XYZ file of C-alpha atoms in Angstrom:
581
model
C 74.067 87.177 187.053
C 74.036 90.899 186.264
C 74.711 91.707 189.907
C 77.605 89.225 190.140
C 79.296 90.245 186.892
C 79.071 93.864 187.952
C 81.693 93.125 190.616
C 85.390 92.348 190.021
C 85.949 88.569 189.608
C 87.233 86.769 192.708
C 88.261 83.121 193.095
C 86.060 82.453 196.170
C 82.866 83.523 194.353
C 83.697 82.102 190.888
C 82.070 78.663 191.513
C 78.799 80.423 192.367
C 79.156 82.835 189.445
C 79.873 80.060 186.908
C 76.973 77.982 188.240
C 74.581 80.932 187.897
C 75.976 81.512 184.388
C 75.434 77.825 183.509
C 71.820 77.887 184.719
C 71.180 81.157 182.901
C 72.610 79.853 179.632
C 70.316 76.822 179.774
C 67.428 79.278 179.329
C 69.039 80.747 176.185
C 69.515 77.465 174.314
C 67.743 78.767 171.196
C 70.141 81.717 170.843
C 73.489 79.967 170.595
C 75.408 83.129 169.606
C 74.511 84.918 172.836
C 75.168 81.717 174.795
C 78.667 81.346 173.349
C 79.349 84.994 174.129
C 78.196 84.344 177.691
C 80.667 81.443 177.962
C 83.444 83.674 176.570
C 82.800 86.353 179.177
C 82.746 83.726 181.923
C 86.122 82.302 180.826
C 87.642 85.781 180.583
C 86.553 86.518 184.170
C 88.139 83.234 185.305
C 91.438 84.245 183.706
C 91.169 87.744 185.163
C 90.654 86.332 188.662
C 93.794 84.222 188.187
C 95.802 87.217 187.013
C 95.788 86.298 183.299
C 94.285 87.803 180.136
C 92.557 86.099 177.207
C 91.406 89.036 175.082
C 91.763 88.498 171.332
C 91.819 84.693 171.569
C 89.443 82.477 169.615
C 87.082 80.257 171.617
C 89.291 77.213 170.948
C 92.390 79.091 172.124
C 90.535 80.552 175.119
C 89.389 77.123 176.307
C 92.905 75.733 175.906
C 94.386 78.580 177.963
C 91.801 78.271 180.746
C 91.999 74.474 181.086
C 95.791 74.477 181.040
C 96.384 77.396 183.412
C 93.468 77.238 185.870
C 94.091 74.389 188.302
C 91.965 75.400 191.307
C 89.995 72.314 192.376
C 86.820 74.252 193.215
C 86.633 75.565 189.586
C 86.876 72.192 187.842
C 83.205 71.202 188.114
C 81.889 74.643 186.993
C 84.334 74.703 184.065
C 83.313 71.211 182.988
C 79.667 72.312 183.017
C 80.459 75.234 180.719
C 82.599 72.902 178.610
C 79.621 70.587 178.163
C 77.511 73.550 177.034
C 80.232 74.678 174.616
C 80.453 71.158 173.174
C 76.664 71.190 172.690
C 76.778 74.468 170.724
C 79.647 73.251 168.558
C 77.935 69.938 167.861
C 74.771 71.780 166.849
C 76.901 73.742 164.351
C 78.501 70.530 163.049
C 81.958 71.508 164.369
C 83.023 67.986 165.305
C 86.774 68.705 165.223
C 86.454 71.665 167.626
C 84.301 69.515 169.914
C 86.907 66.733 169.848
C 89.716 69.129 170.837
C 87.644 70.559 173.699
C 86.638 67.170 175.090
C 90.247 66.015 174.847
C 91.280 68.977 177.013
C 88.456 68.317 179.477
C 89.388 64.637 179.748
C 92.855 65.453 181.204
C 95.955 63.324 180.905
C 94.842 60.632 183.360
C 91.817 59.793 181.180
C 93.596 59.644 177.842
C 94.793 56.128 178.470
C 91.171 54.982 178.756
C 90.064 56.920 175.682
C 91.546 54.597 173.090
C 89.185 53.904 170.185
C 87.373 50.589 170.104
C 86.304 48.915 166.861
C 83.649 51.041 165.135
C 84.285 54.077 167.316
C 86.117 57.308 166.592
C 88.057 59.595 168.867
C 85.184 61.923 169.790
C 82.915 59.128 170.985
C 85.764 57.476 172.883
C 86.712 60.749 174.575
C 83.117 61.500 175.552
C 82.731 58.060 177.117
C 86.059 58.392 178.962
C 85.324 61.937 180.149
C 85.317 61.839 183.959
C 83.209 64.623 185.393
C 84.314 66.209 188.678
C 81.956 65.772 191.636
C 79.104 68.287 191.697
C 78.801 70.734 194.594
C 75.526 69.735 196.237
C 74.955 73.191 197.719
C 74.690 74.731 194.227
C 71.432 73.642 192.523
C 71.574 72.872 188.770
C 68.683 73.059 186.340
C 70.201 70.217 184.282
C 72.991 67.984 185.566
C 76.283 67.826 183.713
C 76.067 64.018 183.667
C 72.764 64.153 181.751
C 74.244 66.695 179.356
C 77.304 64.506 178.796
C 75.129 61.468 178.003
C 73.166 63.605 175.565
C 76.415 64.714 173.924
C 77.427 61.068 173.413
C 74.143 60.285 171.686
C 74.288 63.498 169.635
C 77.847 62.806 168.475
C 76.955 59.259 167.411
C 73.795 60.441 165.628
C 75.555 63.290 163.814
C 78.414 61.106 162.633
C 75.967 58.430 161.537
C 74.145 61.020 159.433
C 77.439 62.242 157.946
C 78.458 58.709 156.971
C 74.989 58.007 155.586
C 75.179 61.138 153.447
C 78.661 60.088 152.238
C 77.409 56.622 151.284
C 79.464 54.779 153.921
C 76.505 52.644 154.942
C 78.227 50.115 157.217
C 79.927 52.862 159.235
C 76.683 54.859 159.346
C 74.831 51.791 160.620
C 77.348 51.365 163.453
C 77.019 55.003 164.584
C 73.215 54.995 164.344
C 73.000 51.790 166.383
C 75.228 53.453 168.989
C 72.898 56.473 169.040
C 69.805 54.262 169.379
C 71.179 52.894 172.638
C 71.935 56.340 174.020
C 70.224 59.018 176.079
C 67.484 60.900 174.186
C 63.778 61.650 174.017
C 61.259 59.321 172.385
C 60.907 61.732 169.482
C 64.639 61.629 168.708
C 64.791 57.860 169.232
C 62.057 57.436 166.629
C 64.078 59.632 164.249
C 67.165 57.484 164.849
C 65.210 54.306 164.074
C 63.856 55.976 160.923
C 67.408 56.740 159.805
C 68.391 53.139 160.600
C 65.523 52.015 158.379
C 66.691 54.251 155.523
C 70.286 53.046 155.963
C 69.425 49.337 155.904
C 67.051 49.918 152.984
C 69.933 51.413 151.002
C 72.049 48.416 152.039
C 69.566 46.139 150.279
C 68.000 44.791 153.484
C 64.308 45.730 153.148
C 63.036 43.386 155.879
C 65.535 44.777 158.397
C 64.544 48.282 157.281
C 60.893 47.508 157.998
C 61.783 46.278 161.488
C 63.535 49.586 162.258
C 60.682 51.646 160.807
C 58.087 49.703 162.798
C 60.196 50.266 165.910
C 60.199 54.004 165.167
C 56.400 54.029 165.067
C 56.192 51.983 168.261
C 58.397 54.532 170.039
C 56.559 57.566 168.618
C 53.383 56.974 166.632
C 53.577 60.567 165.388
C 56.836 59.852 163.495
C 55.107 60.002 160.114
C 58.333 59.937 158.032
C 58.792 56.337 159.260
C 55.378 55.459 157.819
C 56.276 57.163 154.543
C 59.581 55.269 154.245
C 57.815 52.006 155.130
C 55.412 52.557 152.227
C 58.414 53.031 149.912
C 59.953 49.749 151.134
C 56.677 47.884 150.595
C 56.532 49.369 147.098
C 59.992 48.004 146.335
C 58.944 44.587 147.655
C 55.866 44.632 145.425
C 53.500 44.328 148.404
C 50.916 46.715 146.995
C 48.137 46.006 149.506
C 50.321 46.820 152.507
C 51.844 49.815 150.718
C 48.394 51.278 150.047
C 47.384 50.676 153.673
C 50.505 52.541 154.847
C 49.795 55.459 152.498
C 46.154 55.592 153.600
C 47.218 55.728 157.258
C 49.761 58.425 156.430
C 47.152 60.529 154.644
C 44.668 60.125 157.499
C 47.314 61.163 160.028
C 48.323 64.220 157.989
C 44.820 65.601 157.575
C 43.992 65.168 161.250
C 45.317 67.562 163.858
C 47.976 65.613 165.802
C 47.328 65.174 169.527
C 49.528 67.012 171.983
C 52.712 65.158 172.840
C 52.691 63.394 176.188
C 54.800 65.186 178.791
C 58.186 63.606 179.428
C 58.929 62.237 182.869
C 62.227 64.156 182.777
C 62.240 67.687 181.390
C 65.448 69.257 180.086
C 66.080 72.683 178.634
C 68.750 71.290 176.299
C 67.420 68.404 174.258
C 68.786 66.674 171.178
C 66.085 68.259 169.012
C 67.982 71.544 169.469
C 71.340 70.015 168.569
C 70.477 67.912 165.492
C 69.404 69.956 162.479
C 71.492 68.817 159.509
C 70.322 68.940 155.862
C 70.540 65.148 155.498
C 68.231 64.631 158.511
C 65.841 67.277 157.203
C 65.776 65.398 153.888
C 65.105 62.014 155.512
C 62.393 63.437 157.758
C 60.898 65.806 155.184
C 57.148 65.903 155.888
C 54.732 65.018 153.115
C 51.855 67.300 152.248
C 48.443 65.551 152.251
C 48.125 66.294 148.517
C 51.377 64.441 147.828
C 50.215 61.355 149.719
C 46.809 61.441 148.039
C 48.600 61.562 144.681
C 50.781 58.569 145.603
C 47.628 56.637 146.485
C 46.035 57.541 143.146
C 49.206 56.806 141.183
C 49.819 53.396 142.794
C 46.182 52.362 142.249
C 46.357 53.383 138.596
C 49.657 51.556 138.091
C 48.169 48.438 139.700
C 44.999 48.707 137.553
C 42.755 49.369 140.554
C 40.936 51.922 138.437
C 37.878 52.393 140.666
C 40.065 53.301 143.647
C 42.329 55.371 141.394
C 39.379 57.442 140.154
C 38.241 58.105 143.728
C 41.715 59.224 144.815
C 42.274 61.420 141.733
C 38.940 63.176 142.201
C 39.741 63.755 145.887
C 43.138 65.122 144.901
C 41.673 67.492 142.324
C 39.220 68.744 144.928
C 42.146 69.478 147.260
C 44.000 71.322 144.520
C 40.974 73.378 143.540
C 40.600 74.477 147.175
C 43.971 76.175 146.802
C 46.098 73.719 148.763
C 48.503 73.492 145.834
C 49.928 76.822 146.986
C 51.204 75.131 150.140
C 53.279 72.476 148.359
C 55.722 72.744 145.429
C 54.568 71.087 142.207
C 57.128 69.125 140.208
C 60.819 69.186 141.118
C 61.459 67.593 144.517
C 57.743 67.214 145.270
C 55.924 63.912 144.756
C 53.292 65.861 142.809
C 53.734 66.205 139.048
C 52.546 69.250 137.113
C 48.801 69.993 137.280
C 48.021 69.057 133.627
C 49.636 65.649 134.140
C 47.406 65.018 137.155
C 44.342 65.868 135.031
C 45.541 63.549 132.255
C 46.200 60.692 134.678
C 42.731 61.245 136.129
C 41.273 61.138 132.596
C 43.125 57.880 131.946
C 41.671 56.389 135.145
C 38.158 57.552 134.211
C 38.522 56.003 130.756
C 39.622 52.665 132.162
C 36.709 52.779 134.624
C 34.272 53.202 131.726
C 33.421 56.836 132.567
C 34.191 58.100 129.073
C 32.148 61.331 129.171
C 33.854 62.331 132.418
C 37.224 61.604 130.823
C 36.340 63.858 127.883
C 35.372 66.665 130.290
C 38.607 66.224 132.236
C 40.651 66.496 129.032
C 38.739 69.603 127.994
C 40.050 71.268 131.174
C 43.642 70.541 130.075
C 42.986 71.849 126.576
C 41.480 75.114 127.820
C 44.346 75.704 130.283
C 47.155 75.113 127.784
C 45.757 76.697 124.611
C 47.295 80.126 125.234
C 50.646 78.662 126.330
C 51.569 76.989 123.042
C 53.339 78.994 120.309
C 51.753 79.002 116.858
C 54.917 77.414 115.436
C 58.002 76.056 117.201
C 61.015 75.448 114.971
C 63.179 73.585 117.435
C 66.481 73.873 115.607
C 66.119 77.624 115.021
C 65.045 78.275 118.626
C 68.027 76.355 119.990
C 70.428 78.275 117.733
C 69.032 81.618 118.906
C 69.057 80.751 122.619
C 72.580 79.358 122.388
C 73.774 82.827 121.358
C 71.718 84.774 123.938
C 70.658 82.919 127.093
C 71.178 79.140 126.749
C 69.722 78.059 130.105
C 66.676 80.330 130.018
C 66.011 79.517 126.367
C 66.277 75.779 126.952
C 63.921 75.999 129.927
C 61.348 77.959 127.907
C 61.610 75.481 125.029
C 61.088 72.530 127.363
C 58.053 74.270 128.862
C 56.562 74.867 125.392
C 57.126 71.220 124.454
C 55.503 70.054 127.703
C 52.439 72.233 127.150
C 52.184 70.934 123.594
C 52.444 67.324 124.811
C 49.734 67.858 127.445
C 47.293 69.420 124.994
C 47.958 66.780 122.331
C 47.595 64.002 124.916
C 44.236 65.476 125.954
C 42.988 65.261 122.349
C 44.405 61.720 122.182
C 42.458 60.618 125.262
C 39.311 62.263 123.935
C 39.738 60.326 120.710
C 39.915 57.008 122.548
C 36.966 57.976 124.773
C 34.763 58.768 121.760
C 35.891 55.506 120.141
C 34.765 53.563 123.222
C 31.396 55.346 122.999
C 31.086 54.047 119.434
C 31.438 57.518 117.870
C 34.129 56.780 115.285
C 33.725 60.061 113.381
C 34.103 62.166 116.521
C 37.069 60.007 117.535
C 38.727 60.659 114.165
C 38.169 64.395 114.664
C 39.945 64.358 118.041
C 42.837 62.227 116.751
C 43.187 64.682 113.844
C 43.266 67.636 116.274
C 46.016 65.873 118.169
C 48.065 65.404 114.999
C 47.350 68.976 113.931
C 48.706 70.263 117.229
C 51.883 68.235 116.784
C 52.463 69.862 113.388
C 53.186 73.100 115.277
C 56.640 71.842 116.221
C 59.405 70.998 113.797
C 61.501 68.588 115.787
C 64.627 68.735 113.654
C 65.838 69.705 110.275
C 68.485 68.576 107.824
C 68.900 65.316 109.730
C 69.857 67.131 112.942
C 68.881 65.320 116.153
C 67.361 67.316 119.025
C 69.676 68.193 121.874
C 70.108 65.567 124.596
C 68.383 67.851 127.120
C 65.188 67.812 125.053
C 65.142 64.117 124.131
C 62.577 63.103 126.822
C 60.096 65.776 125.692
C 60.642 64.950 122.015
C 60.179 61.222 122.624
C 56.879 61.859 124.418
C 55.659 63.907 121.437
C 56.670 61.110 119.057
C 54.793 58.532 121.145
C 51.659 60.694 121.165
C 51.891 61.109 117.392
C 52.295 57.347 116.908
C 49.377 56.487 119.222
C 47.152 59.051 117.508
C 47.971 57.767 114.028
C 47.247 54.182 115.056
C 44.060 55.273 116.867
C 42.791 57.200 113.849
C 43.730 54.326 111.559
C 41.723 51.881 113.706
C 38.670 54.150 113.489
C 39.060 54.431 109.712
C 39.065 50.611 109.636
C 35.843 50.620 111.703
C 34.260 52.843 109.034
C 35.579 50.658 106.198
C 38.007 53.356 105.002
C 40.942 50.985 104.618
C 42.991 53.232 102.305
C 42.957 56.107 104.803
C 43.797 53.650 107.572
C 46.713 52.274 105.545
C 48.179 55.765 105.151
C 48.048 56.338 108.914
C 49.720 53.004 109.685
C 52.416 53.696 107.101
C 53.032 57.120 108.649
C 53.208 55.494 112.096
C 55.886 53.093 110.874
C 57.795 56.006 109.405
C 57.806 57.694 112.829
C 58.628 54.488 114.717
C 60.183 51.927 112.364
C 59.517 48.363 113.433
C 56.719 49.252 115.872
C 54.844 45.927 116.279
C 51.381 47.511 116.652
C 51.667 49.761 113.586
C 53.180 46.876 111.593
C 50.378 44.475 112.513
C 47.655 46.999 111.651
C 49.426 47.777 108.366
C 49.348 44.079 107.418
C 45.673 43.888 108.370
C 44.841 46.972 106.258
C 46.632 45.529 103.226
C 44.760 42.259 103.718
C 41.412 44.100 103.871
C 42.338 45.888 100.624
C 42.875 42.462 99.036
C 46.603 43.179 98.629
C 47.313 39.823 100.176
C 50.715 39.134 98.669
C 51.945 42.546 99.819
C 50.461 41.918 103.261
C 52.231 38.548 103.498
C 55.536 40.084 102.420
C 55.288 42.809 105.054
C 54.290 40.250 107.685
C 57.347 38.122 106.931
C 59.572 41.185 107.121
C 58.148 42.411 110.437
C 57.996 38.984 112.085
C 61.707 38.484 111.419
C 62.694 41.819 112.966
C 60.092 42.237 115.724
C 62.029 40.607 118.601
C 62.870 43.095 121.358
C 61.042 46.036 119.747
C 58.296 46.320 122.378
C 60.550 47.682 125.135
C 62.461 50.190 122.993
C 62.938 53.754 124.252
C 62.090 55.444 127.530
C 59.031 54.331 129.509
C 55.790 56.120 128.737
C 54.503 58.767 131.160
C 51.770 57.296 133.344
C 49.083 59.298 131.541
C 50.006 57.531 128.263
C 50.246 53.941 129.548
C 46.568 53.213 128.862
C 47.012 54.500 125.289
C 49.974 52.174 124.830
C 47.728 49.255 125.779
C 44.929 50.431 123.465
C 47.119 50.477 120.364
C 48.365 46.911 120.885
C 47.113 44.691 118.063
C 44.629 42.233 119.617
C 44.588 39.548 116.886
C 48.239 38.686 116.355
C 47.743 34.916 116.456
C 44.825 34.856 114.023
C 46.659 37.264 111.692
C 49.745 35.075 111.836
C 47.665 31.988 110.954
C 46.061 33.793 108.011
C 49.472 34.825 106.699
C 50.919 31.337 107.112
C 47.930 29.728 105.411
C 48.201 32.185 102.517
C 51.944 31.616 102.108
C 51.503 27.833 102.213
C 48.732 28.019 99.589
C 50.906 30.290 97.432
C 53.830 27.843 97.674
C 51.557 24.948 96.676
C 50.252 26.885 93.656
C 53.813 27.634 92.552
C 54.831 24.005 93.026
C 51.923 22.787 90.892
């Protein structure tokens, strides 16, 4: 190519020169800027040989000038080859409109009548299908035929436009384009990606069974297409098929930790493949690879949510071992990652250990959280004053720091809360009371609001978590006081719990029980009547608990509602009879 371009351009040698240029550019597919510059120089030499000049023109203008002014028959096939390469570069850059204009010029007037759009097609796809390639010169060998490149362009255009429509939320249109791409010319790897996108599209359309069919097809085409397995697990989760979901996640984890085998060689090898042309953010998002730690966490989380505590404990301990080996540095924690913050993982693990009856291990796990967060919590956090100060200086940074302080406080308090319940299960009521008291003492560090002011909307989730922890700790300590026969102390805790969460059915029921134990039966009956009339719909109030608090929510539920209700009714009936007599 260097030797040829060192000579003045001449029409008789241009077919050979453009063919050599085409073959050369196929070896530079990963450097599209230099490839486009190579095409530009080739077009300028064509114009120079024809006695024209194209300096200063954009690539779109240069192509228009060449295709309109160069009519030599022997140059048509070489120009169409370069046009196919140019269309490939523009498609890879997402320049669909420029590609459409170029293909329209390449199609010529006699093809435009056949390029009308059918239902579900757009102009680019119609033009690509109607594009009639000139006959190739058999004496000039090509590394990759123009016909193969054209077919690849059709598939690429359909795939790209399907991804655009999927990103825009136009699911029916996206489905049509993706189905078109699935029937096109591509490698097995890309075909599996197309089927994965079809699965995601139909899942969003509310067709989970159809989505599963597409995702299974993706794995049949390319068993290394792990995003398809990940999306299938998400579909099974939505369908409530926990067993199959856990099997899918286990397979995904096993595949991620093993070194994948080398891909089988393709029967047809091309320098330009669709993998080089399709690299949009939406595809990267759909095919985003999971880290093994993320999948292990999903396994642990799903088992804990489904009360498979033995399996949950095993997965959490495996996950913590991975994190302690330093693998957490390879995956982002929180944010877009499936992994929550490290203290939350420890707390969820402690919850699983508790439910599995491994109370001492749960206490040790919580101690790790306490030691890691002790130095991160301010001695006193006056929320209203902090928000006023940060509003004047740096609102975003101040709000972020405040949220972080509240999270650290919640984690440490939750650790004391879990330790309290663990000691209670071990029959150590005094030690349990100590841990519940430490939890409440920690929560006194923050003044949530003052003068009736509500916390800012951005902090409501953190504040609500703190309030739930305080309520659970008060009820837990009150229950332990009841175990020790200290009914007055228990009553104070239940009253405080109702002050924090008015109408809470657990705190209300324990309050009635404490009054009854103190022989304040009339007062207990009055409170029971009041709470029973207003208790409907209270259980589901507020945001859902974090997973690490769900077990505590179950522990504070009053276990003897029916017997308490009978006692109250019997007492009220006896009181009515006494009054009547």
